[in-house]
Amino acid sequence: LNAFHFITYPLVARYSITQRLNVYQQLNAGIRYLDIRIALRPEDNQFYICHNFYGPKLEEILKQMRAYVKQNPTEIIIVDIQHVHNFKSIEDHQRLFEMISQYLRDHIISTAVFFNEPPISLQSLWSTGNQLLVFYRHPFQEMFSSLLWPSSQLPNPWANTRNSAKLNLFLKNSILSRPERKLFVTQGVLTPNSSYAIRNFFGSLETKLTQPANTLLYKLIVKDRCGCKNKNELSFGPNIVMFDFVDWNEYELLNSIVGLNRVLFDFCQV
């Protein structure tokens, strides 16, 4: 990659960028689930958000989260730390935890509150007075188990496909088989690999994969759900929906998914 960086870097970048908005803007638009990948950069020993390339410093992201929850004290945010890269020792994980704690500790919902408790609800989360559920998908999660939630409490199956038909089938089966009493992520994304990017050299994640993926999601999640006849049929569907470019089609998919909560609320009032 480095030898031909003038060709490879722009190509990789086009298939690496998944959002236009920063974290604060996403939260302000209605996003309540954040898929975060963190890398420790050897050059300066600092933590960065990453997705093939380094993005902003993690510190900037944590500040944006903190600013939002302070301004919106009843909003519940799920932070899913999916991957960590370049971590060489337990001290690296400890330092990451200390940074998260420095900025967010006063807002994180402790796992201890819900130990052996009934299924989590918005009401039970609000009763804690805090707003952030932070999941850490690494075995060292157990070291910080009072504040970092285990991945077992947030299943997040990944289709790993570039084919819309395969993604559609995968999502339908995942939703039908999801655990009824757990949070569950529906990953509505098409994922490029190296050969796909080379074959579609002049394309990008947004133009080649996000467009069909989000169109599929709109039908599967929004149109099909709006046809539900009762509360039970509507409520046991997607729980958390993850997708690229949340401002797609002038926020059409995002606003429609948020709108499904209002449809469910109306059923509850009947």
PDB file of C-alpha atoms in Angstrom:
ATOM      1  CA  LEU A   1       0.000   0.000   0.000  1.00  0.00           C
ATOM      2  CA  ASN A   2       2.731   2.447   0.960  1.00  0.00           C
ATOM      3  CA  ALA A   3       4.735   1.877  -2.223  1.00  0.00           C
ATOM      4  CA  PHE A   4       1.828   3.092  -4.360  1.00  0.00           C
ATOM      5  CA  HIS A   5       0.170   5.344  -1.780  1.00  0.00           C
ATOM      6  CA  PHE A   6      -0.819   7.957  -4.372  1.00  0.00           C
ATOM      7  CA  ILE A   7      -3.153   5.312  -5.837  1.00  0.00           C
ATOM      8  CA  THR A   8      -3.996   3.102  -2.873  1.00  0.00           C
ATOM      9  CA  TYR A   9      -4.640   5.712  -0.171  1.00  0.00           C
ATOM     10  CA  PRO A  10      -7.467   7.513  -2.016  1.00  0.00           C
ATOM     11  CA  LEU A  11      -9.016   4.148  -2.909  1.00  0.00           C
ATOM     12  CA  VAL A  12      -8.905   2.817   0.659  1.00  0.00           C
ATOM     13  CA  ALA A  13     -10.189   6.139   1.985  1.00  0.00           C
ATOM     14  CA  ARG A  14     -13.237   6.047  -0.293  1.00  0.00           C
ATOM     15  CA  TYR A  15     -14.185   2.644   1.114  1.00  0.00           C
ATOM     16  CA  SER A  16     -13.303   3.493   4.724  1.00  0.00           C
ATOM     17  CA  ILE A  17     -15.363   6.610   5.407  1.00  0.00           C
ATOM     18  CA  THR A  18     -18.760   5.584   6.765  1.00  0.00           C
ATOM     19  CA  GLN A  19     -20.188   8.870   8.087  1.00  0.00           C
ATOM     20  CA  ARG A  20     -20.100  12.554   7.201  1.00  0.00           C
ATOM     21  CA  LEU A  21     -21.265  13.804  10.589  1.00  0.00           C
ATOM     22  CA  ASN A  22     -19.200  13.953  13.744  1.00  0.00           C
ATOM     23  CA  VAL A  23     -20.452  12.158  16.853  1.00  0.00           C
ATOM     24  CA  TYR A  24     -22.180  15.184  18.367  1.00  0.00           C
ATOM     25  CA  GLN A  25     -23.984  15.867  15.073  1.00  0.00           C
ATOM     26  CA  GLN A  26     -25.059  12.229  14.831  1.00  0.00           C
ATOM     27  CA  LEU A  27     -26.461  12.268  18.364  1.00  0.00           C
ATOM     28  CA  ASN A  28     -28.220  15.547  17.687  1.00  0.00           C
ATOM     29  CA  ALA A  29     -29.786  14.023  14.558  1.00  0.00           C
ATOM     30  CA  GLY A  30     -31.264  11.143  16.575  1.00  0.00           C
ATOM     31  CA  ILE A  31     -28.576   8.449  16.642  1.00  0.00           C
ATOM     32  CA  ARG A  32     -28.487   6.539  19.953  1.00  0.00           C
ATOM     33  CA  TYR A  33     -26.027   3.736  19.136  1.00  0.00           C
ATOM     34  CA  LEU A  34     -22.354   4.370  18.328  1.00  0.00           C
ATOM     35  CA  ASP A  35     -20.059   1.707  16.860  1.00  0.00           C
ATOM     36  CA  ILE A  36     -16.558   2.775  17.938  1.00  0.00           C
ATOM     37  CA  ARG A  37     -13.176   1.290  16.932  1.00  0.00           C
ATOM     38  CA  ILE A  38     -10.103   2.570  18.756  1.00  0.00           C
ATOM     39  CA  ALA A  39      -6.405   2.396  17.841  1.00  0.00           C
ATOM     40  CA  LEU A  40      -3.339   3.279  19.845  1.00  0.00           C
ATOM     41  CA  ARG A  41      -1.117   5.146  17.415  1.00  0.00           C
ATOM     42  CA  PRO A  42       2.568   4.188  17.901  1.00  0.00           C
ATOM     43  CA  GLU A  43       3.875   7.529  16.605  1.00  0.00           C
ATOM     44  CA  ASP A  44       2.447   9.553  19.497  1.00  0.00           C
ATOM     45  CA  ASN A  45       1.036   6.860  21.843  1.00  0.00           C
ATOM     46  CA  GLN A  46      -2.410   8.503  21.676  1.00  0.00           C
ATOM     47  CA  PHE A  47      -5.838   6.926  21.194  1.00  0.00           C
ATOM     48  CA  TYR A  48      -7.671   7.579  17.929  1.00  0.00           C
ATOM     49  CA  ILE A  49     -10.903   6.505  16.324  1.00  0.00           C
ATOM     50  CA  CYS A  50     -10.006   4.333  13.349  1.00  0.00           C
ATOM     51  CA  HIS A  51     -11.528   2.580  10.360  1.00  0.00           C
ATOM     52  CA  ASN A  52      -8.571   1.546   8.178  1.00  0.00           C
ATOM     53  CA  PHE A  53      -7.192   5.081   8.659  1.00  0.00           C
ATOM     54  CA  TYR A  54      -6.826   7.078  11.869  1.00  0.00           C
ATOM     55  CA  GLY A  55      -9.662   9.487  12.458  1.00  0.00           C
ATOM     56  CA  PRO A  56     -10.117  12.054  15.256  1.00  0.00           C
ATOM     57  CA  LYS A  57      -8.490  11.622  18.640  1.00  0.00           C
ATOM     58  CA  LEU A  58     -10.658   9.622  21.033  1.00  0.00           C
ATOM     59  CA  GLU A  59     -10.538  12.510  23.493  1.00  0.00           C
ATOM     60  CA  GLU A  60     -12.477  14.687  21.007  1.00  0.00           C
ATOM     61  CA  ILE A  61     -15.155  11.989  20.648  1.00  0.00           C
ATOM     62  CA  LEU A  62     -15.552  11.589  24.415  1.00  0.00           C
ATOM     63  CA  LYS A  63     -15.925  15.353  24.818  1.00  0.00           C
ATOM     64  CA  GLN A  64     -18.689  15.370  22.203  1.00  0.00           C
ATOM     65  CA  MET A  65     -20.512  12.526  23.983  1.00  0.00           C
ATOM     66  CA  ARG A  66     -20.237  14.279  27.323  1.00  0.00           C
ATOM     67  CA  ALA A  67     -21.484  17.571  25.910  1.00  0.00           C
ATOM     68  CA  TYR A  68     -24.523  15.886  24.395  1.00  0.00           C
ATOM     69  CA  VAL A  69     -25.620  13.931  27.477  1.00  0.00           C
ATOM     70  CA  LYS A  70     -25.199  17.003  29.673  1.00  0.00           C
ATOM     71  CA  GLN A  71     -27.493  18.960  27.354  1.00  0.00           C
ATOM     72  CA  ASN A  72     -30.002  16.096  27.026  1.00  0.00           C
ATOM     73  CA  PRO A  73     -30.362  14.472  30.463  1.00  0.00           C
ATOM     74  CA  THR A  74     -33.042  11.906  29.522  1.00  0.00           C
ATOM     75  CA  GLU A  75     -31.414  10.505  26.375  1.00  0.00           C
ATOM     76  CA  ILE A  76     -29.883   7.009  26.647  1.00  0.00           C
ATOM     77  CA  ILE A  77     -26.792   6.381  24.477  1.00  0.00           C
ATOM     78  CA  ILE A  78     -25.209   2.995  23.715  1.00  0.00           C
ATOM     79  CA  VAL A  79     -21.465   3.083  23.041  1.00  0.00           C
ATOM     80  CA  ASP A  80     -20.198  -0.161  21.515  1.00  0.00           C
ATOM     81  CA  ILE A  81     -16.384  -0.380  21.477  1.00  0.00           C
ATOM     82  CA  GLN A  82     -16.160  -3.061  18.814  1.00  0.00           C
ATOM     83  CA  HIS A  83     -12.403  -3.293  18.265  1.00  0.00           C
ATOM     84  CA  VAL A  84      -9.153  -2.033  19.734  1.00  0.00           C
ATOM     85  CA  HIS A  85      -5.940  -2.042  17.681  1.00  0.00           C
ATOM     86  CA  ASN A  86      -2.214  -1.851  18.530  1.00  0.00           C
ATOM     87  CA  PHE A  87      -2.841  -2.590  22.210  1.00  0.00           C
ATOM     88  CA  LYS A  88       0.266  -4.397  23.457  1.00  0.00           C
ATOM     89  CA  SER A  89      -0.340  -4.796  27.180  1.00  0.00           C
ATOM     90  CA  ILE A  90      -2.925  -4.708  29.928  1.00  0.00           C
ATOM     91  CA  GLU A  91      -1.641  -1.212  30.743  1.00  0.00           C
ATOM     92  CA  ASP A  92      -2.914   0.014  27.365  1.00  0.00           C
ATOM     93  CA  HIS A  93      -6.427  -1.156  28.252  1.00  0.00           C
ATOM     94  CA  GLN A  94      -6.091   0.395  31.694  1.00  0.00           C
ATOM     95  CA  ARG A  95      -5.098   3.734  30.186  1.00  0.00           C
ATOM     96  CA  LEU A  96      -8.042   3.605  27.789  1.00  0.00           C
ATOM     97  CA  PHE A  97     -10.416   2.874  30.656  1.00  0.00           C
ATOM     98  CA  GLU A  98      -8.983   5.773  32.653  1.00  0.00           C
ATOM     99  CA  MET A  99      -9.578   8.146  29.732  1.00  0.00           C
ATOM    100  CA  ILE A 100     -13.161   6.950  29.298  1.00  0.00           C
ATOM    101  CA  SER A 101     -13.686   7.275  33.032  1.00  0.00           C
ATOM    102  CA  GLN A 102     -12.196  10.777  33.088  1.00  0.00           C
ATOM    103  CA  TYR A 103     -14.759  12.120  30.626  1.00  0.00           C
ATOM    104  CA  LEU A 104     -17.800   9.885  31.074  1.00  0.00           C
ATOM    105  CA  ARG A 105     -17.754   8.253  34.514  1.00  0.00           C
ATOM    106  CA  ASP A 106     -20.470  10.522  35.931  1.00  0.00           C
ATOM    107  CA  HIS A 107     -22.797   9.460  33.093  1.00  0.00           C
ATOM    108  CA  ILE A 108     -22.077   5.719  32.720  1.00  0.00           C
ATOM    109  CA  ILE A 109     -24.716   3.238  33.882  1.00  0.00           C
ATOM    110  CA  SER A 110     -23.085   0.621  36.088  1.00  0.00           C
ATOM    111  CA  THR A 111     -23.555  -3.069  35.354  1.00  0.00           C
ATOM    112  CA  ALA A 112     -23.965  -3.657  39.088  1.00  0.00           C
ATOM    113  CA  VAL A 113     -27.331  -1.889  39.058  1.00  0.00           C
ATOM    114  CA  PHE A 114     -28.813  -4.612  36.832  1.00  0.00           C
ATOM    115  CA  PHE A 115     -27.099  -7.694  38.203  1.00  0.00           C
ATOM    116  CA  ASN A 116     -29.688 -10.500  38.216  1.00  0.00           C
ATOM    117  CA  GLU A 117     -32.407  -7.945  37.530  1.00  0.00           C
ATOM    118  CA  PRO A 118     -35.355  -8.255  35.088  1.00  0.00           C
ATOM    119  CA  PRO A 119     -34.841  -7.157  31.461  1.00  0.00           C
ATOM    120  CA  ILE A 120     -33.575  -3.617  31.018  1.00  0.00           C
ATOM    121  CA  SER A 121     -36.138  -0.989  30.060  1.00  0.00           C
ATOM    122  CA  LEU A 122     -35.896   2.714  29.396  1.00  0.00           C
ATOM    123  CA  GLN A 123     -37.661   3.314  32.689  1.00  0.00           C
ATOM    124  CA  SER A 124     -35.092   1.279  34.622  1.00  0.00           C
ATOM    125  CA  LEU A 125     -32.232   3.071  32.862  1.00  0.00           C
ATOM    126  CA  TRP A 126     -33.712   6.486  33.642  1.00  0.00           C
ATOM    127  CA  SER A 127     -34.027   5.492  37.287  1.00  0.00           C
ATOM    128  CA  THR A 128     -30.215   5.273  37.564  1.00  0.00           C
ATOM    129  CA  GLY A 129     -29.836   8.981  36.799  1.00  0.00           C
ATOM    130  CA  ASN A 130     -27.167   8.117  34.193  1.00  0.00           C
ATOM    131  CA  GLN A 131     -27.318   7.813  30.427  1.00  0.00           C
ATOM    132  CA  LEU A 132     -24.474   5.813  28.867  1.00  0.00           C
ATOM    133  CA  LEU A 133     -24.224   2.067  28.341  1.00  0.00           C
ATOM    134  CA  VAL A 134     -20.608   1.362  27.351  1.00  0.00           C
ATOM    135  CA  PHE A 135     -19.867  -2.090  25.899  1.00  0.00           C
ATOM    136  CA  TYR A 136     -16.290  -3.376  25.572  1.00  0.00           C
ATOM    137  CA  ARG A 137     -15.797  -6.319  23.215  1.00  0.00           C
ATOM    138  CA  HIS A 138     -12.566  -7.612  24.708  1.00  0.00           C
ATOM    139  CA  PRO A 139     -11.789 -10.221  27.396  1.00  0.00           C
ATOM    140  CA  PHE A 140     -10.329  -7.464  29.589  1.00  0.00           C
ATOM    141  CA  GLN A 141     -13.858  -6.107  29.979  1.00  0.00           C
ATOM    142  CA  GLU A 142     -14.061  -8.204  33.134  1.00  0.00           C
ATOM    143  CA  MET A 143     -11.369  -6.035  34.756  1.00  0.00           C
ATOM    144  CA  PHE A 144     -13.660  -3.012  34.556  1.00  0.00           C
ATOM    145  CA  SER A 145     -16.963  -4.863  34.778  1.00  0.00           C
ATOM    146  CA  SER A 146     -18.686  -2.311  36.991  1.00  0.00           C
ATOM    147  CA  LEU A 147     -18.668   0.294  34.210  1.00  0.00           C
ATOM    148  CA  LEU A 148     -18.007  -1.597  30.964  1.00  0.00           C
ATOM    149  CA  TRP A 149     -20.701  -3.997  29.787  1.00  0.00           C
ATOM    150  CA  PRO A 150     -19.882  -7.407  28.224  1.00  0.00           C
ATOM    151  CA  SER A 151     -20.482  -8.156  24.558  1.00  0.00           C
ATOM    152  CA  SER A 152     -22.720 -11.085  25.565  1.00  0.00           C
ATOM    153  CA  GLN A 153     -25.376  -8.508  26.501  1.00  0.00           C
ATOM    154  CA  LEU A 154     -25.328  -6.964  23.026  1.00  0.00           C
ATOM    155  CA  PRO A 155     -25.341  -9.550  20.207  1.00  0.00           C
ATOM    156  CA  ASN A 156     -24.157  -7.929  16.979  1.00  0.00           C
ATOM    157  CA  PRO A 157     -24.094 -10.444  14.088  1.00  0.00           C
ATOM    158  CA  TRP A 158     -22.318  -9.285  10.922  1.00  0.00           C
ATOM    159  CA  ALA A 159     -23.262 -10.460   7.433  1.00  0.00           C
ATOM    160  CA  ASN A 160     -19.848  -9.627   5.894  1.00  0.00           C
ATOM    161  CA  THR A 161     -21.243  -9.511   2.378  1.00  0.00           C
ATOM    162  CA  ARG A 162     -21.351  -7.218  -0.627  1.00  0.00           C
ATOM    163  CA  ASN A 163     -24.539  -8.817  -1.944  1.00  0.00           C
ATOM    164  CA  SER A 164     -27.884  -7.154  -1.165  1.00  0.00           C
ATOM    165  CA  ALA A 165     -29.900 -10.373  -1.458  1.00  0.00           C
ATOM    166  CA  LYS A 166     -27.614 -12.155   1.005  1.00  0.00           C
ATOM    167  CA  LEU A 167     -27.786  -9.206   3.392  1.00  0.00           C
ATOM    168  CA  ASN A 168     -31.582  -9.164   3.186  1.00  0.00           C
ATOM    169  CA  LEU A 169     -31.836 -12.864   4.044  1.00  0.00           C
ATOM    170  CA  PHE A 170     -29.264 -12.540   6.832  1.00  0.00           C
ATOM    171  CA  LEU A 171     -31.096  -9.609   8.446  1.00  0.00           C
ATOM    172  CA  LYS A 172     -34.500 -11.278   8.248  1.00  0.00           C
ATOM    173  CA  ASN A 173     -33.197 -14.463   9.868  1.00  0.00           C
ATOM    174  CA  SER A 174     -31.279 -12.492  12.516  1.00  0.00           C
ATOM    175  CA  ILE A 175     -34.309 -10.444  13.514  1.00  0.00           C
ATOM    176  CA  LEU A 176     -36.541 -13.524  13.728  1.00  0.00           C
ATOM    177  CA  SER A 177     -34.049 -15.377  15.922  1.00  0.00           C
ATOM    178  CA  ARG A 178     -32.832 -12.533  18.099  1.00  0.00           C
ATOM    179  CA  PRO A 179     -32.979 -12.966  21.907  1.00  0.00           C
ATOM    180  CA  GLU A 180     -36.246 -11.454  23.072  1.00  0.00           C
ATOM    181  CA  ARG A 181     -34.912 -10.073  26.368  1.00  0.00           C
ATOM    182  CA  LYS A 182     -31.591  -8.639  25.192  1.00  0.00           C
ATOM    183  CA  LEU A 183     -30.434  -5.636  23.265  1.00  0.00           C
ATOM    184  CA  PHE A 184     -29.628  -6.675  19.698  1.00  0.00           C
ATOM    185  CA  VAL A 185     -27.893  -4.894  16.817  1.00  0.00           C
ATOM    186  CA  THR A 186     -29.186  -5.254  13.264  1.00  0.00           C
ATOM    187  CA  GLN A 187     -26.114  -4.460  11.144  1.00  0.00           C
ATOM    188  CA  GLY A 188     -27.604  -3.156   7.921  1.00  0.00           C
ATOM    189  CA  VAL A 189     -24.292  -2.682   6.153  1.00  0.00           C
ATOM    190  CA  LEU A 190     -22.651  -4.051   3.019  1.00  0.00           C
ATOM    191  CA  THR A 191     -18.918  -4.512   3.576  1.00  0.00           C
ATOM    192  CA  PRO A 192     -16.244  -4.163   0.860  1.00  0.00           C
ATOM    193  CA  ASN A 193     -13.153  -6.336   0.636  1.00  0.00           C
ATOM    194  CA  SER A 194      -9.951  -5.665  -1.306  1.00  0.00           C
ATOM    195  CA  SER A 195     -11.033  -7.342  -4.533  1.00  0.00           C
ATOM    196  CA  TYR A 196     -14.383  -5.514  -4.516  1.00  0.00           C
ATOM    197  CA  ALA A 197     -12.683  -2.133  -4.051  1.00  0.00           C
ATOM    198  CA  ILE A 198     -10.255  -2.849  -6.896  1.00  0.00           C
ATOM    199  CA  ARG A 199     -13.058  -3.948  -9.229  1.00  0.00           C
ATOM    200  CA  ASN A 200     -14.964  -0.771  -8.351  1.00  0.00           C
ATOM    201  CA  PHE A 201     -11.926   1.470  -8.327  1.00  0.00           C
ATOM    202  CA  PHE A 202     -13.769   4.713  -9.093  1.00  0.00           C
ATOM    203  CA  GLY A 203     -16.586   4.048  -6.656  1.00  0.00           C
ATOM    204  CA  SER A 204     -16.865   4.489  -2.894  1.00  0.00           C
ATOM    205  CA  LEU A 205     -18.576   2.863   0.071  1.00  0.00           C
ATOM    206  CA  GLU A 206     -21.320   5.463  -0.160  1.00  0.00           C
ATOM    207  CA  THR A 207     -22.039   5.183  -3.883  1.00  0.00           C
ATOM    208  CA  LYS A 208     -21.578   1.432  -4.386  1.00  0.00           C
ATOM    209  CA  LEU A 209     -22.686  -0.146  -1.093  1.00  0.00           C
ATOM    210  CA  THR A 210     -24.503   2.297   1.189  1.00  0.00           C
ATOM    211  CA  GLN A 211     -27.107   3.194  -1.416  1.00  0.00           C
ATOM    212  CA  PRO A 212     -28.361  -0.404  -1.908  1.00  0.00           C
ATOM    213  CA  ALA A 213     -27.931  -1.288   1.789  1.00  0.00           C
ATOM    214  CA  ASN A 214     -29.944   1.673   3.048  1.00  0.00           C
ATOM    215  CA  THR A 215     -32.597   1.171   0.373  1.00  0.00           C
ATOM    216  CA  LEU A 216     -32.930  -2.439   1.553  1.00  0.00           C
ATOM    217  CA  LEU A 217     -33.115  -1.316   5.191  1.00  0.00           C
ATOM    218  CA  TYR A 218     -35.822   1.207   4.403  1.00  0.00           C
ATOM    219  CA  LYS A 219     -38.044  -1.531   2.988  1.00  0.00           C
ATOM    220  CA  LEU A 220     -37.197  -4.176   5.573  1.00  0.00           C
ATOM    221  CA  ILE A 221     -37.224  -2.003   8.687  1.00  0.00           C
ATOM    222  CA  VAL A 222     -39.578   0.833   7.843  1.00  0.00           C
ATOM    223  CA  LYS A 223     -42.101  -0.167   5.171  1.00  0.00           C
ATOM    224  CA  ASP A 224     -42.594  -3.715   6.410  1.00  0.00           C
ATOM    225  CA  ARG A 225     -42.918  -2.582  10.054  1.00  0.00           C
ATOM    226  CA  CYS A 226     -45.448   0.121   9.240  1.00  0.00           C
ATOM    227  CA  GLY A 227     -47.785  -2.623   8.016  1.00  0.00           C
ATOM    228  CA  CYS A 228     -47.904  -4.304  11.443  1.00  0.00           C
ATOM    229  CA  LYS A 229     -51.392  -4.874  12.833  1.00  0.00           C
ATOM    230  CA  ASN A 230     -50.689  -4.937  16.585  1.00  0.00           C
ATOM    231  CA  LYS A 231     -48.231  -3.977  19.301  1.00  0.00           C
ATOM    232  CA  ASN A 232     -46.605  -7.412  19.670  1.00  0.00           C
ATOM    233  CA  GLU A 233     -45.989  -7.762  15.958  1.00  0.00           C
ATOM    234  CA  LEU A 234     -44.355  -4.336  15.850  1.00  0.00           C
ATOM    235  CA  SER A 235     -42.354  -4.486  19.055  1.00  0.00           C
ATOM    236  CA  PHE A 236     -40.615  -7.811  18.409  1.00  0.00           C
ATOM    237  CA  GLY A 237     -38.676  -6.578  15.444  1.00  0.00           C
ATOM    238  CA  PRO A 238     -35.386  -4.719  15.154  1.00  0.00           C
ATOM    239  CA  ASN A 239     -34.074  -3.362  18.429  1.00  0.00           C
ATOM    240  CA  ILE A 240     -30.998  -1.355  17.361  1.00  0.00           C
ATOM    241  CA  VAL A 241     -30.384  -0.569  13.701  1.00  0.00           C
ATOM    242  CA  MET A 242     -26.853   0.221  12.535  1.00  0.00           C
ATOM    243  CA  PHE A 243     -26.169   1.751   9.114  1.00  0.00           C
ATOM    244  CA  ASP A 244     -23.663   3.865   7.228  1.00  0.00           C
ATOM    245  CA  PHE A 245     -24.178   7.532   6.287  1.00  0.00           C
ATOM    246  CA  VAL A 246     -27.006   8.360   8.660  1.00  0.00           C
ATOM    247  CA  ASP A 247     -27.775  11.516   6.650  1.00  0.00           C
ATOM    248  CA  TRP A 248     -28.644   9.346   3.628  1.00  0.00           C
ATOM    249  CA  ASN A 249     -31.479  10.771   1.515  1.00  0.00           C
ATOM    250  CA  GLU A 250     -31.740  13.840   3.742  1.00  0.00           C
ATOM    251  CA  TYR A 251     -32.063  11.669   6.899  1.00  0.00           C
ATOM    252  CA  GLU A 252     -34.976   9.698   5.435  1.00  0.00           C
ATOM    253  CA  LEU A 253     -33.971   6.328   6.925  1.00  0.00           C
ATOM    254  CA  LEU A 254     -32.974   7.790  10.294  1.00  0.00           C
ATOM    255  CA  ASN A 255     -36.153   9.839  10.685  1.00  0.00           C
ATOM    256  CA  SER A 256     -38.327   6.910   9.601  1.00  0.00           C
ATOM    257  CA  ILE A 257     -36.751   4.530  12.127  1.00  0.00           C
ATOM    258  CA  VAL A 258     -37.203   7.063  14.919  1.00  0.00           C
ATOM    259  CA  GLY A 259     -40.798   7.434  13.729  1.00  0.00           C
ATOM    260  CA  LEU A 260     -41.445   3.745  14.354  1.00  0.00           C
ATOM    261  CA  ASN A 261     -41.160   4.462  18.084  1.00  0.00           C
ATOM    262  CA  ARG A 262     -44.105   6.829  17.753  1.00  0.00           C
ATOM    263  CA  VAL A 263     -46.114   4.136  15.924  1.00  0.00           C
ATOM    264  CA  LEU A 264     -45.397   1.724  18.786  1.00  0.00           C
ATOM    265  CA  PHE A 265     -46.328   4.389  21.323  1.00  0.00           C
ATOM    266  CA  ASP A 266     -49.681   4.867  19.585  1.00  0.00           C
ATOM    267  CA  PHE A 267     -50.347   1.100  19.795  1.00  0.00           C
ATOM    268  CA  CYS A 268     -49.583   1.231  23.534  1.00  0.00           C
ATOM    269  CA  GLN A 269     -52.230   3.937  24.035  1.00  0.00           C
ATOM    270  CA  VAL A 270     -54.999   1.889  22.450  1.00  0.00           C
TER     271      VAL A 270
END
